[in-house]
Coordinates of C-alpha atoms in Angstrom, one line a residue:
X3 CA 0.2 -0.2 0.1
X4 CA 1.3 3.3 -1.0
X5 CA 0.9 6.8 0.3
X6 CA -0.8 7.4 -2.7
X7 CA -3.3 4.6 -2.2
X8 CA -3.7 5.6 1.2
X9 CA -4.8 9.2 0.5
X10 CA -7.4 7.6 -1.9
X11 CA -8.6 5.3 0.9
X12 CA -9.2 7.9 3.2
X13 CA -12.1 10.7 3.7
X14 CA -9.4 12.5 6.5
X15 CA -6.3 14.5 5.7
X16 CA -2.9 12.5 5.3
X17 CA -0.1 14.9 5.7
X18 CA 3.8 13.5 5.1
X19 CA 7.0 15.1 6.1
X20 CA 7.8 17.5 4.0
X21 CA 4.6 18.4 2.5
X22 CA 3.5 22.1 3.7
X23 CA 0.9 22.0 6.6
X24 CA 3.2 18.8 7.9
X25 CA 4.4 21.0 11.1
X26 CA 0.7 22.2 12.0
X27 CA -0.5 18.6 11.5
X28 CA 2.5 16.5 13.8
X29 CA 1.7 20.0 16.1
X30 CA -1.6 20.5 16.3
X31 CA -3.5 20.0 20.0
X32 CA -0.3 19.5 21.9
X33 CA -2.0 20.7 25.1
X34 CA 1.1 22.4 27.0
X35 CA 3.1 23.0 23.5
X36 CA 6.1 21.6 24.5
X37 CA 7.1 20.5 21.4
X38 CA 10.4 18.1 21.3
X39 CA 12.7 17.3 18.6
X40 CA 11.1 14.5 17.0
X41 CA 8.2 13.8 14.5
X42 CA 6.3 11.4 12.7
X43 CA 6.9 10.0 8.7
X44 CA 3.0 10.4 8.5
X45 CA 0.1 12.0 10.1
X46 CA -3.3 10.8 9.6
X47 CA -6.4 13.4 11.1
X48 CA -8.8 10.4 10.5
X49 CA -12.4 11.4 9.4
X50 CA -14.3 8.1 10.8
X51 CA -13.4 4.5 11.7
X52 CA -12.7 3.0 8.3
X53 CA -9.8 5.7 8.1
X54 CA -8.0 4.0 11.2
X55 CA -8.2 0.6 9.3
X56 CA -6.7 2.1 6.4
X57 CA -4.1 4.1 8.4
X58 CA -3.5 0.7 10.4
X59 CA -3.4 -1.3 7.0
X60 CA -0.5 0.8 5.5
X61 CA 1.5 1.0 8.6
X62 CA 1.5 -2.7 8.7
X63 CA 2.2 -2.6 4.7
X64 CA 5.2 -0.1 5.4
X65 CA 6.5 -1.3 8.6
X66 CA 6.0 1.9 10.3
X67 CA 4.9 1.7 14.1
X68 CA 2.2 3.5 15.3
X69 CA 0.9 6.2 17.8
X70 CA -2.6 7.4 18.6
X71 CA -3.1 11.4 19.7
X72 CA -6.4 11.1 21.7
X73 CA -6.5 14.5 23.6
X74 CA -5.0 13.5 26.9
X75 CA -2.6 15.8 28.7
X76 CA 0.9 14.1 29.2
X77 CA 3.7 16.4 29.6
X78 CA 6.2 14.3 27.2
X79 CA 4.1 14.6 24.3
X80 CA 4.5 10.3 23.8
X81 CA 2.2 11.0 20.5
X82 CA 5.5 12.1 18.8
X83 CA 8.1 9.9 18.1
X84 CA 10.9 9.9 15.5
X85 CA 9.2 8.4 12.4
X86 CA 6.4 6.3 12.2
X87 CA 2.4 7.1 11.8
X88 CA 0.8 8.8 14.1
X89 CA -3.3 8.7 13.7
X90 CA -5.0 11.7 15.2
X91 CA -8.1 11.3 16.8
X92 CA -9.5 15.0 16.6
X93 CA -12.3 14.8 14.4
X94 CA -13.6 12.1 16.1
X95 CA -16.1 14.1 18.5
X96 CA -19.5 14.1 20.0
X97 CA -22.0 11.9 21.5
X98 CA -23.4 8.6 19.1
X99 CA -26.5 8.1 21.4
X100 CA -28.0 8.9 24.9
X101 CA -30.6 6.3 26.4
X102 CA -31.7 8.5 29.7
X103 CA -33.8 5.8 30.7
X104 CA -31.3 3.2 30.8
X105 CA -28.3 5.4 32.2
X106 CA -26.4 4.4 29.0
X107 CA -24.4 6.7 26.4
X108 CA -22.1 5.8 23.2
X109 CA -19.5 9.1 22.9
X110 CA -16.1 9.3 20.3
X111 CA -13.1 9.6 21.7
X112 CA -12.8 13.3 21.5
X113 CA -15.4 14.7 23.8
X114 CA -14.2 16.8 26.2
X115 CA -15.1 16.4 29.7
X116 CA -17.1 19.8 30.0
X117 CA -19.0 18.6 26.7
X118 CA -19.8 15.7 28.8
X119 CA -21.3 16.9 31.7
X120 CA -23.3 19.6 29.3
X121 CA -25.0 17.0 27.2
X122 CA -26.1 14.9 30.5
X123 CA -26.7 16.9 33.2
X124 CA -29.9 18.9 31.8
X125 CA -31.4 15.0 31.3
X126 CA -30.3 15.2 35.3
X127 CA -27.6 12.3 34.9
X128 CA -23.8 12.9 35.4
X129 CA -20.6 10.6 34.4
X130 CA -17.3 10.7 36.7
X131 CA -15.3 12.6 34.0
X132 CA -11.8 14.4 35.2
X133 CA -11.0 17.6 36.9
X134 CA -9.4 19.2 33.8
X135 CA -11.9 20.3 31.5
X136 CA -10.5 20.2 28.2
X137 CA -9.5 16.7 28.6
X138 CA -10.9 14.7 26.2
X139 CA -12.2 11.2 26.9
X140 CA -9.6 8.9 24.9
X141 CA -6.5 9.9 26.9
X142 CA -8.8 10.7 30.1
X143 CA -10.1 6.7 29.5
X144 CA -7.0 4.9 28.8
X145 CA -5.0 6.8 31.9
X146 CA -7.5 5.2 34.3
X147 CA -9.8 8.2 34.7
X148 CA -9.0 10.0 38.1
X149 CA -12.4 11.1 38.3
X150 CA -14.8 13.8 40.6
X151 CA -16.8 11.8 43.5
X152 CA -14.3 9.0 43.2
X153 CA -15.2 7.3 46.2
X154 CA -18.6 6.8 45.2
X155 CA -18.4 6.8 41.5
X156 CA -15.0 5.2 41.1
X157 CA -12.4 6.1 38.9
X158 CA -14.1 7.2 35.1
X159 CA -12.6 3.5 33.4
X160 CA -14.9 1.7 36.5
X161 CA -18.1 3.4 34.5
X162 CA -16.9 2.0 30.8
X163 CA -19.3 -1.2 29.8
X164 CA -17.5 -2.0 26.1
X165 CA -15.1 0.0 23.7
X166 CA -15.2 -0.5 20.2
X167 CA -11.7 -0.3 18.4
X168 CA -9.3 -0.9 15.5
X169 CA -6.6 -3.5 16.7
X170 CA -3.4 -3.8 15.4
X171 CA -4.4 -6.5 13.0
X172 CA -6.5 -3.6 11.2
X173 CA -9.6 -5.1 12.7
X174 CA -12.7 -3.7 14.1
X175 CA -14.0 -5.5 17.2
X176 CA -15.6 -4.5 20.6
X177 CA -14.5 -5.5 24.1
X178 CA -16.1 -5.9 27.5
X179 CA -16.0 -7.6 30.3
X180 CA -17.5 -10.6 28.0
X181 CA -16.1 -9.8 24.7
X182 CA -12.4 -9.6 24.0
X183 CA -12.0 -9.0 27.6
X184 CA -7.9 -8.3 27.2
X185 CA -8.3 -5.5 25.0
X186 CA -11.2 -4.2 27.6
X187 CA -8.8 -4.8 30.8
X188 CA -5.8 -3.6 29.1
X189 CA -7.7 -0.2 27.5
X190 CA -8.8 1.0 31.3
X191 CA -5.1 2.3 32.3
X192 CA -2.8 1.2 29.4
X193 CA -2.0 4.8 28.6
X194 CA -0.4 5.8 25.2
X195 CA 0.7 2.2 24.8
X196 CA -2.4 0.3 24.4
X197 CA -2.4 -1.8 21.3
X198 CA -5.5 -0.7 19.6
X199 CA -7.2 2.3 18.5
X200 CA -10.2 3.4 20.6
X201 CA -12.8 4.6 18.0
X202 CA -15.9 4.8 20.9
X203 CA -16.5 4.4 24.4
X204 CA -19.9 2.8 25.9
X205 CA -20.3 4.8 29.6
X206 CA -22.7 3.6 32.6
X207 CA -24.2 7.0 33.6
X208 CA -25.1 8.5 36.9
X209 CA -27.8 10.3 39.0
X210 CA -27.1 13.9 39.1
X211 CA -26.5 15.0 42.6
X212 CA -28.7 17.9 43.0
X213 CA -26.6 19.6 45.8
X214 CA -22.7 20.1 45.4
X215 CA -21.3 22.2 47.6
X216 CA -17.2 23.0 48.3
X217 CA -15.3 24.5 51.1
X218 CA -11.7 25.8 50.0
X219 CA -9.5 26.6 52.1
X220 CA -5.5 28.2 51.8
X221 CA -2.0 28.0 53.9
X222 CA 1.4 29.3 53.8
X223 CA 3.3 27.1 51.5
X224 CA 5.5 26.1 54.4
X225 CA 2.7 24.7 55.8
X226 CA 1.9 22.3 53.1
X227 CA 4.1 18.9 54.5
X228 CA 1.8 19.1 57.7
X229 CA -1.4 20.3 56.4
X230 CA -1.0 16.9 53.9
X231 CA -0.5 14.5 57.4
X232 CA -3.9 16.4 58.8
X233 CA -5.4 15.5 56.1
X234 CA -4.6 11.7 55.9
X235 CA -5.7 11.7 59.4
X236 CA -8.8 12.9 59.2
X237 CA -9.8 11.5 55.9
X238 CA -11.1 8.4 57.4
X239 CA -13.7 10.2 58.9
X240 CA -15.2 12.2 56.4
X241 CA -18.0 11.2 54.5
X242 CA -17.6 9.1 51.0
X243 CA -19.5 11.7 49.2
X244 CA -16.8 14.5 50.3
X245 CA -13.9 14.5 48.0
X246 CA -10.3 16.0 49.7
X247 CA -7.9 17.6 47.5
X248 CA -4.3 19.2 48.3
X249 CA -2.8 21.5 45.8
X250 CA 0.2 23.9 45.3
X251 CA -1.1 26.6 43.3
X252 CA -0.5 30.9 42.7
X253 CA -2.3 32.4 45.4
X254 CA -5.7 34.1 44.1
X255 CA -5.4 38.2 43.5
X256 CA -6.9 38.4 47.7
X257 CA -4.0 36.4 48.6
X258 CA -1.0 37.4 46.9
X259 CA 0.1 39.9 49.2
X260 CA 0.0 37.0 52.2
X261 CA 2.1 34.8 49.9
X262 CA 4.8 37.3 48.6
X263 CA 7.3 35.5 50.3
X264 CA 6.6 32.5 48.3
X265 CA 6.9 33.9 44.7
X266 CA 3.0 33.9 45.3
X267 CA 2.9 30.5 46.1
X268 CA -0.1 28.6 48.5
X269 CA -1.0 25.4 49.4
X270 CA -4.9 24.9 48.8
X271 CA -7.0 22.4 50.4
X272 CA -10.4 21.8 48.7
X273 CA -13.2 19.8 49.6
X274 CA -16.6 18.9 47.5
X275 CA -19.3 17.0 48.7
X276 CA -21.7 15.0 46.3
X277 CA -25.2 15.2 47.8
X278 CA -28.9 15.2 46.9
X279 CA -29.9 18.2 49.5
X280 CA -27.7 21.1 50.6
X281 CA -28.4 20.1 54.2
X282 CA -27.0 16.8 53.3
X283 CA -24.2 18.4 51.7
X284 CA -23.5 20.6 55.1
X285 CA -23.5 17.7 57.0
X286 CA -20.8 15.8 55.1
X287 CA -18.4 18.5 54.8
X288 CA -18.9 19.8 58.5
X289 CA -16.6 17.1 59.8
X290 CA -13.8 18.6 57.6
X291 CA -14.7 22.4 58.4
X292 CA -15.6 22.0 61.9
X293 CA -11.7 20.4 62.0
X294 CA -9.8 22.8 59.9
X295 CA -6.3 22.7 60.5
X296 CA -5.2 24.9 63.6
X297 CA -2.8 27.7 62.0
X298 CA -5.7 28.7 59.5
X299 CA -7.1 32.1 61.1
X300 CA -9.3 34.6 59.0
X301 CA -11.8 33.8 56.7
X302 CA -14.4 34.9 54.5
X303 CA -17.3 33.7 52.2
X304 CA -17.1 33.9 48.6
X305 CA -19.2 32.6 45.7
X306 CA -18.4 30.7 42.8
X307 CA -18.3 32.0 39.8
X308 CA -20.7 29.6 37.6
X309 CA -22.9 26.9 38.4
X310 CA -20.3 23.9 37.6
X311 CA -17.0 25.7 39.1
X312 CA -14.3 23.6 39.6
X313 CA -10.7 24.7 39.3
X314 CA -8.4 22.6 37.9
X315 CA -4.8 23.6 39.7
X316 CA -2.6 21.9 36.9
X317 CA -1.5 24.0 34.1
X318 CA -5.0 24.1 32.0
X319 CA -6.4 26.7 34.6
X320 CA -9.6 26.5 33.3
X321 CA -13.2 26.1 35.0
X322 CA -16.2 24.0 34.4
X323 CA -15.9 20.4 34.0
X324 CA -17.3 19.1 37.3
X325 CA -20.7 18.0 37.5
X326 CA -23.8 19.8 38.9
X327 CA -25.2 22.8 40.7
X328 CA -23.7 25.6 42.0
X329 CA -21.3 25.3 44.7
X330 CA -20.7 27.4 48.1
X331 CA -17.0 27.8 48.7
X332 CA -15.5 29.5 51.7
X333 CA -11.9 30.8 51.3
X334 CA -9.6 30.9 54.6
X335 CA -6.5 33.3 54.2
X336 CA -3.0 31.7 55.5
X337 CA -2.2 31.5 59.1
X338 CA -0.4 33.9 60.5

């Protein structure tokens, strides 16, 4: 199979090294824009599953190794290798179907955490998506899926019921607990090393919690180790519906002066309760807020900027990927 025959076989774009648009095709959608000094020989921006089959068949016929770009956040850019063929899934986006009555959905690989919730929440449904809103489903699921509300819903990959994929032999198959279970087992955590190209994900959905409330506290950077030990000690007494997290972040505007000695860095601790009533959410958070670490002193309430606010402390720095309703947040200044 030649490059010309691959171009004739594909509805999507086939760009080879030396083509005018090659650099943009190879580096498109690299989320952190850290571009290594390596590139594939060919990029296939597929338009459908048939294009994936054609790309894999071409790679096999020409002895090329294959990597797949699925919209995850990986600092070292594993989708860029020296030589070989890159399959870019960026046009395989959107929902295939939603069955609200049965709480099931089928999606293509390039649907963001944010867009999954936007489609499901108006139907009273939710899914354990990731915290960063623009991460796409394929990169998220293949990485295992560190999710919102994990102690109740589990990881995102645990709410997968099946996948559809193209194998290294160019065959289209379905994998689940009962069909091709080895592929299904590997897909839920294999990351960029997965030995197939997933084109559809079959999701098990959950009821949308009606009250998602949170509490956020900030501490001086030097206090982060002690705060972490304190969180570990109290975590077992906190309701499973509460997600506790600790981050090192740049201070918000109101606290920049207090963090000036640490170049603007603070320790941030968040607790988010996923419940069905405000009263239940308050009760779930109370053991944590009542036992706030002793070094915190001053506090002032503030409202969340949006109805689905959930800040990702990573470099994406966006809001709005979490499921559900308006959160109530309390910000505690660093201890003095």
